[in-house]
Amino acid sequence: MFSTNMSVKKLCPGLYCGRPRLNFTVLGECGVCPRGERTDEDKICQMCVESPELYGWLYLGFMAMLPLVLHWFFIEWYSGKKSSSALFQHITALFECSAAAVVTLLVNDPVGMLSIRSCKVQMLSDWYTMLYNPSPDYVTTLHCTQEAVYPLYTIVFIYYAFCLVFMMMLRPLLVKKIACGLGKSDRFKSIYAALYFFPILTVLQAVGGGLLYYAFPYIILVLSLVTLAVYMSASEIQSFRDLVAKKKRLVVLFSHWLLHAYGIISISRLDKLDQDLPLLALVPTPALFYLLTAKFTEPNRILSEGGNGH
């Protein structure tokens, strides 16, 4: 059933079909490679033994941040200004996501270690191998769907599952104990929100994982700039004095600066440190620009000058 001479084997059709190794000299028939392997130039399945590059880790960090940021947003949204439970819920959400990330790394190959081995991402089609199953005779389809970007695709689903498990184990007990300032119907709304956004994030990763891999640095920069501008406008921050009036505003500002830096590092990938590191000096620029120009765009001033004919 299998040929033993590796030299007479023909190359497999398609981008992702390969011959699995049965031993050092015997190759199997063309088909899907086992999980954790992908084809080389000779269409032979090779085990992926490399660690993800910096960009791969940054992508995983972005996908890990999404549920945490959404947790914090809905906790703040439903807690109310007078509630003292928001801080504890924020800390609990951070613990849930951190614990889920650690457990996810431990259960992935190599098991029990805070590291993973991965296949290098070469092009966008690596994320959508189901679209590239060849038909050599134009009749029979050779199914070679596999995780060519192992484990960057499935590890996100595992992480979301652990996030959900830890949330259901910890958050309801915490909210029931400390969220006394909220009504019974409002206490668990942040948890209910998570039950909605986790399926949305899962579908987003399933359908758009490859697109997110290449676009996430720009998504971070754009969203962090927009949300910072919206927050400062909604909080009526028009000067440095307004900014430092409340500690919460400084926390929000520094959080957005971290996101700015994260986006810049993801775009530059720090390939050339002497050229890329100075770009981090641009992190405070959007906030400074807003503070310096806010007084010129104040609506009441524009309306009054328009009424005076200026």
Short mmCIF file of C-alpha atoms in Angstrom, two decimals:
data_model
loop_
_atom_site.label_atom_id
_atom_site.label_comp_id
_atom_site.label_asym_id
_atom_site.label_seq_id
_atom_site.Cartn_x
_atom_site.Cartn_y
_atom_site.Cartn_z
CA MET A 1 0.00 0.00 0.00
CA PHE A 2 2.93 2.33 0.67
CA SER A 3 6.07 2.69 -1.40
CA THR A 4 9.34 2.39 0.44
CA ASN A 5 11.54 4.31 -1.97
CA MET A 6 11.37 8.00 -1.14
CA SER A 7 13.16 9.11 -4.30
CA VAL A 8 10.48 7.83 -6.71
CA LYS A 9 7.62 9.58 -4.98
CA LYS A 10 5.91 12.28 -7.03
CA LEU A 11 5.12 15.63 -5.50
CA CYS A 12 1.64 15.86 -4.04
CA PRO A 13 -0.84 18.23 -5.70
CA GLY A 14 -2.11 21.39 -4.04
CA LEU A 15 -0.52 23.72 -1.54
CA TYR A 16 -1.04 21.69 1.62
CA CYS A 17 -1.18 18.03 0.65
CA GLY A 18 1.84 16.05 1.78
CA ARG A 19 3.15 12.59 2.49
CA PRO A 20 3.35 11.67 6.19
CA ARG A 21 6.48 9.91 7.39
CA LEU A 22 5.82 6.36 8.57
CA ASN A 23 9.48 6.00 9.50
CA PHE A 24 12.82 7.29 8.24
CA THR A 25 12.50 5.60 4.85
CA VAL A 26 8.76 5.02 4.30
CA LEU A 27 6.33 7.71 3.21
CA GLY A 28 2.56 7.45 3.12
CA GLU A 29 0.17 8.46 0.38
CA CYS A 30 -0.64 12.09 -0.36
CA GLY A 31 -3.11 13.53 2.09
CA VAL A 32 -3.47 15.70 5.15
CA CYS A 33 -0.46 16.08 7.43
CA PRO A 34 -0.86 15.12 11.10
CA ARG A 35 -1.58 17.94 13.54
CA GLY A 36 1.56 19.84 14.42
CA GLU A 37 3.14 19.18 11.02
CA ARG A 38 3.09 20.88 7.63
CA THR A 39 4.61 20.22 4.22
CA ASP A 40 8.09 21.26 3.18
CA GLU A 41 9.31 22.07 -0.34
CA ASP A 42 9.28 18.36 -1.25
CA LYS A 43 5.67 17.97 -0.07
CA ILE A 44 6.75 15.81 2.87
CA CYS A 45 5.10 16.38 6.24
CA GLN A 46 7.60 17.79 8.71
CA MET A 47 7.01 18.39 12.42
CA CYS A 48 6.98 22.05 13.44
CA VAL A 49 9.60 22.53 16.14
CA GLU A 50 10.22 26.29 16.07
CA SER A 51 8.96 28.77 18.65
CA PRO A 52 6.65 31.53 17.35
CA GLU A 53 8.40 34.67 16.21
CA LEU A 54 7.81 37.98 18.01
CA TYR A 55 4.94 38.91 15.70
CA GLY A 56 3.21 35.60 16.44
CA TRP A 57 3.42 36.21 20.19
CA LEU A 58 2.10 39.74 19.71
CA TYR A 59 -0.85 38.33 17.77
CA LEU A 60 -1.62 35.88 20.56
CA GLY A 61 -1.33 38.73 23.04
CA PHE A 62 -3.84 40.75 21.03
CA MET A 63 -6.33 37.88 20.93
CA ALA A 64 -5.81 37.38 24.68
CA MET A 65 -6.46 41.07 25.37
CA LEU A 66 -9.79 41.17 23.55
CA PRO A 67 -11.87 39.36 26.20
CA LEU A 68 -10.07 41.19 29.02
CA VAL A 69 -10.79 44.62 27.54
CA LEU A 70 -14.41 43.65 26.90
CA HIS A 71 -14.71 42.36 30.48
CA TRP A 72 -13.42 45.68 31.84
CA PHE A 73 -15.68 47.70 29.56
CA PHE A 74 -18.88 45.91 30.58
CA ILE A 75 -17.88 45.83 34.26
CA GLU A 76 -17.43 49.60 34.16
CA TRP A 77 -20.60 50.04 32.13
CA TYR A 78 -22.84 48.10 34.51
CA SER A 79 -21.17 48.84 37.84
CA GLY A 80 -22.33 52.42 38.16
CA LYS A 81 -20.38 55.35 39.54
CA LYS A 82 -21.35 54.64 43.13
CA SER A 83 -20.46 50.98 43.12
CA SER A 84 -17.34 49.95 45.02
CA SER A 85 -17.28 46.49 43.45
CA ALA A 86 -15.88 47.56 40.07
CA LEU A 87 -12.24 47.42 41.17
CA PHE A 88 -12.57 43.89 42.57
CA GLN A 89 -14.32 42.74 39.41
CA HIS A 90 -11.57 44.29 37.26
CA ILE A 91 -8.92 42.44 39.27
CA THR A 92 -10.90 39.20 39.06
CA ALA A 93 -11.26 39.54 35.28
CA LEU A 94 -7.50 40.09 35.00
CA PHE A 95 -6.87 37.00 37.13
CA GLU A 96 -9.32 34.91 35.04
CA CYS A 97 -7.67 35.81 31.75
CA SER A 98 -4.14 35.46 33.13
CA ALA A 99 -4.91 32.02 34.60
CA ALA A 100 -6.56 30.96 31.33
CA ALA A 101 -3.47 32.05 29.37
CA VAL A 102 -1.11 30.12 31.65
CA VAL A 103 -3.24 26.97 31.57
CA THR A 104 -3.57 27.22 27.78
CA LEU A 105 0.20 27.30 27.39
CA LEU A 106 0.63 24.39 29.80
CA VAL A 107 -1.82 22.10 27.98
CA ASN A 108 -0.35 22.78 24.54
CA ASP A 109 2.63 20.95 23.12
CA PRO A 110 5.12 20.77 24.79
CA VAL A 111 2.78 19.88 27.64
CA GLY A 112 3.65 21.31 31.04
CA MET A 113 5.84 24.12 29.74
CA LEU A 114 5.12 27.82 29.28
CA SER A 115 6.13 27.65 25.64
CA ILE A 116 4.72 26.34 22.39
CA ARG A 117 6.09 24.97 19.16
CA SER A 118 4.55 26.33 16.00
CA CYS A 119 4.54 26.24 12.23
CA LYS A 120 5.73 29.43 10.59
CA VAL A 121 3.06 31.53 8.91
CA GLN A 122 4.07 32.04 5.29
CA MET A 123 1.00 33.56 3.63
CA LEU A 124 -2.67 34.35 4.21
CA SER A 125 -3.86 31.08 2.67
CA ASP A 126 -2.16 29.19 5.53
CA TRP A 127 -5.15 30.20 7.68
CA TYR A 128 -7.73 28.91 5.21
CA THR A 129 -6.44 25.56 3.98
CA MET A 130 -10.01 24.26 3.54
CA LEU A 131 -10.26 26.51 0.46
CA TYR A 132 -7.27 24.87 -1.21
CA ASN A 133 -8.18 21.19 -1.44
CA PRO A 134 -6.98 20.09 -4.91
CA SER A 135 -8.85 18.00 -7.49
CA PRO A 136 -6.12 16.28 -9.53
CA ASP A 137 -8.55 14.61 -11.94
CA TYR A 138 -11.17 17.37 -11.71
CA VAL A 139 -13.58 14.81 -10.22
CA THR A 140 -12.22 13.59 -6.88
CA THR A 141 -11.22 16.14 -4.26
CA LEU A 142 -8.17 15.39 -2.18
CA HIS A 143 -8.98 16.74 1.28
CA CYS A 144 -5.88 18.25 2.88
CA THR A 145 -7.46 20.68 5.33
CA GLN A 146 -5.09 21.15 8.26
CA GLU A 147 -3.82 23.74 10.70
CA ALA A 148 -0.87 25.00 8.71
CA VAL A 149 -0.32 27.77 11.27
CA TYR A 150 -0.31 25.36 14.22
CA PRO A 151 -1.18 26.25 16.93
CA LEU A 152 -2.01 29.91 16.33
CA TYR A 153 -5.52 29.08 15.10
CA THR A 154 -6.79 26.55 17.65
CA ILE A 155 -4.94 27.87 20.69
CA VAL A 156 -7.19 30.94 20.71
CA PHE A 157 -10.30 28.73 20.99
CA ILE A 158 -8.72 26.84 23.87
CA TYR A 159 -7.91 30.10 25.62
CA TYR A 160 -11.47 31.41 25.23
CA ALA A 161 -12.84 28.15 26.62
CA PHE A 162 -10.66 28.41 29.75
CA CYS A 163 -11.59 32.09 30.14
CA LEU A 164 -15.25 31.12 30.14
CA VAL A 165 -14.69 28.29 32.62
CA PHE A 166 -12.74 30.48 35.08
CA MET A 167 -15.30 33.26 34.77
CA MET A 168 -18.19 30.94 35.60
CA MET A 169 -16.25 29.52 38.54
CA LEU A 170 -15.17 32.80 40.14
CA ARG A 171 -17.18 35.80 39.01
CA PRO A 172 -20.72 34.85 40.15
CA LEU A 173 -19.50 34.20 43.70
CA LEU A 174 -17.56 37.47 43.79
CA VAL A 175 -20.43 39.53 42.40
CA LYS A 176 -22.91 37.98 44.80
CA LYS A 177 -20.68 38.81 47.77
CA ILE A 178 -19.52 42.36 47.02
CA ALA A 179 -21.91 43.90 44.48
CA CYS A 180 -24.36 44.97 47.17
CA GLY A 181 -24.72 48.46 45.73
CA LEU A 182 -26.36 47.13 42.58
CA GLY A 183 -29.84 45.84 42.08
CA LYS A 184 -30.40 42.13 41.73
CA SER A 185 -31.06 42.49 38.03
CA ASP A 186 -27.85 44.49 37.45
CA ARG A 187 -25.37 42.41 39.42
CA PHE A 188 -24.75 39.78 36.79
CA LYS A 189 -25.11 41.88 33.63
CA SER A 190 -21.36 41.99 33.03
CA ILE A 191 -21.35 38.18 33.17
CA TYR A 192 -24.32 37.97 30.82
CA ALA A 193 -22.46 40.29 28.43
CA ALA A 194 -19.51 37.88 28.42
CA LEU A 195 -21.84 35.03 27.46
CA TYR A 196 -22.64 37.07 24.35
CA PHE A 197 -19.22 38.37 23.35
CA PHE A 198 -17.33 35.07 23.78
CA PRO A 199 -19.33 33.37 20.97
CA ILE A 200 -18.80 36.50 18.85
CA LEU A 201 -15.04 36.39 19.46
CA THR A 202 -15.01 32.68 18.65
CA VAL A 203 -16.76 33.23 15.31
CA LEU A 204 -14.45 36.17 14.61
CA GLN A 205 -11.40 33.97 15.11
CA ALA A 206 -12.89 31.09 13.12
CA VAL A 207 -13.76 33.24 10.11
CA GLY A 208 -11.29 36.10 10.23
CA GLY A 209 -8.28 34.71 12.09
CA GLY A 210 -5.98 35.12 9.12
CA LEU A 211 -7.15 38.65 8.40
CA LEU A 212 -6.75 39.60 12.06
CA TYR A 213 -3.22 38.18 12.04
CA TYR A 214 -2.12 40.68 9.42
CA ALA A 215 -4.35 43.61 10.45
CA PHE A 216 -4.29 43.58 14.26
CA PRO A 217 -1.47 46.19 14.67
CA TYR A 218 -3.47 48.73 12.68
CA ILE A 219 -6.70 47.77 14.46
CA ILE A 220 -5.02 48.44 17.81
CA LEU A 221 -3.71 51.83 16.74
CA VAL A 222 -6.97 53.03 15.17
CA LEU A 223 -9.25 51.82 17.97
CA SER A 224 -6.97 53.08 20.74
CA LEU A 225 -6.80 56.53 19.12
CA VAL A 226 -10.56 56.70 18.60
CA THR A 227 -11.48 55.46 22.08
CA LEU A 228 -8.98 57.85 23.72
CA ALA A 229 -10.42 60.81 21.82
CA VAL A 230 -13.99 59.76 22.67
CA TYR A 231 -13.16 59.29 26.34
CA MET A 232 -11.39 62.63 26.69
CA SER A 233 -14.23 64.37 24.89
CA ALA A 234 -16.95 62.67 26.96
CA SER A 235 -15.05 63.47 30.17
CA GLU A 236 -14.67 67.11 29.06
CA ILE A 237 -10.90 67.01 29.40
CA GLN A 238 -9.54 70.17 27.79
CA SER A 239 -6.39 70.85 29.78
CA PHE A 240 -3.66 69.12 31.74
CA ARG A 241 -5.39 70.24 34.93
CA ASP A 242 -8.57 68.43 33.90
CA LEU A 243 -6.53 65.34 33.06
CA VAL A 244 -4.84 65.03 36.47
CA ALA A 245 -7.96 65.96 38.43
CA LYS A 246 -8.92 62.28 38.78
CA LYS A 247 -6.67 59.24 39.07
CA LYS A 248 -9.02 57.22 36.88
CA ARG A 249 -8.32 59.51 33.95
CA LEU A 250 -4.60 58.93 34.28
CA VAL A 251 -5.15 55.18 34.41
CA VAL A 252 -7.18 55.35 31.20
CA LEU A 253 -4.53 57.53 29.54
CA PHE A 254 -1.62 55.23 30.46
CA SER A 255 -3.63 52.20 29.35
CA HIS A 256 -4.12 53.76 25.94
CA TRP A 257 -0.43 54.65 25.77
CA LEU A 258 0.39 50.99 26.35
CA LEU A 259 -1.93 50.07 23.49
CA HIS A 260 -0.29 52.68 21.26
CA ALA A 261 3.14 51.22 22.05
CA TYR A 262 1.84 47.69 21.48
CA GLY A 263 0.54 48.66 18.03
CA ILE A 264 3.78 50.41 17.06
CA ILE A 265 5.91 47.44 18.16
CA SER A 266 3.61 45.06 16.25
CA ILE A 267 3.93 47.10 13.06
CA SER A 268 7.69 47.58 13.25
CA ARG A 269 8.33 44.08 14.68
CA LEU A 270 11.54 45.62 16.08
CA ASP A 271 13.52 44.30 13.12
CA LYS A 272 15.91 47.24 13.41
CA LEU A 273 16.10 48.41 17.01
CA ASP A 274 18.01 51.61 16.24
CA GLN A 275 15.25 52.71 13.85
CA ASP A 276 12.18 51.21 15.51
CA LEU A 277 12.65 52.09 19.19
CA PRO A 278 12.58 55.89 18.59
CA LEU A 279 9.07 55.42 17.16
CA LEU A 280 7.87 54.75 20.71
CA ALA A 281 8.44 58.45 21.40
CA LEU A 282 5.31 59.05 19.33
CA VAL A 283 3.12 57.32 21.93
CA PRO A 284 2.11 60.51 23.86
CA THR A 285 1.62 62.54 20.67
CA PRO A 286 -2.16 61.95 20.16
CA ALA A 287 -3.00 62.93 23.75
CA LEU A 288 -0.76 66.01 23.61
CA PHE A 289 -2.25 67.04 20.29
CA TYR A 290 -5.76 66.69 21.71
CA LEU A 291 -4.98 68.77 24.79
CA LEU A 292 -3.29 71.50 22.77
CA THR A 293 -6.11 71.81 20.22
CA ALA A 294 -9.19 71.04 22.32
CA LYS A 295 -9.77 74.69 23.23
CA PHE A 296 -9.92 75.64 19.57
CA THR A 297 -12.65 73.09 18.81
CA GLU A 298 -14.90 73.76 21.81
CA PRO A 299 -18.47 73.84 20.36
CA ASN A 300 -19.66 76.86 22.37
CA ARG A 301 -16.70 78.92 21.20
CA ILE A 302 -17.29 77.97 17.56
CA LEU A 303 -20.98 78.89 17.83
CA SER A 304 -20.26 82.20 19.55
CA GLU A 305 -17.64 83.19 16.98
CA GLY A 306 -20.00 82.20 14.19
CA GLY A 307 -22.72 84.39 15.69
CA ASN A 308 -20.33 87.33 15.91
CA GLY A 309 -19.47 86.99 12.23
CA HIS A 310 -15.84 85.90 12.76
#
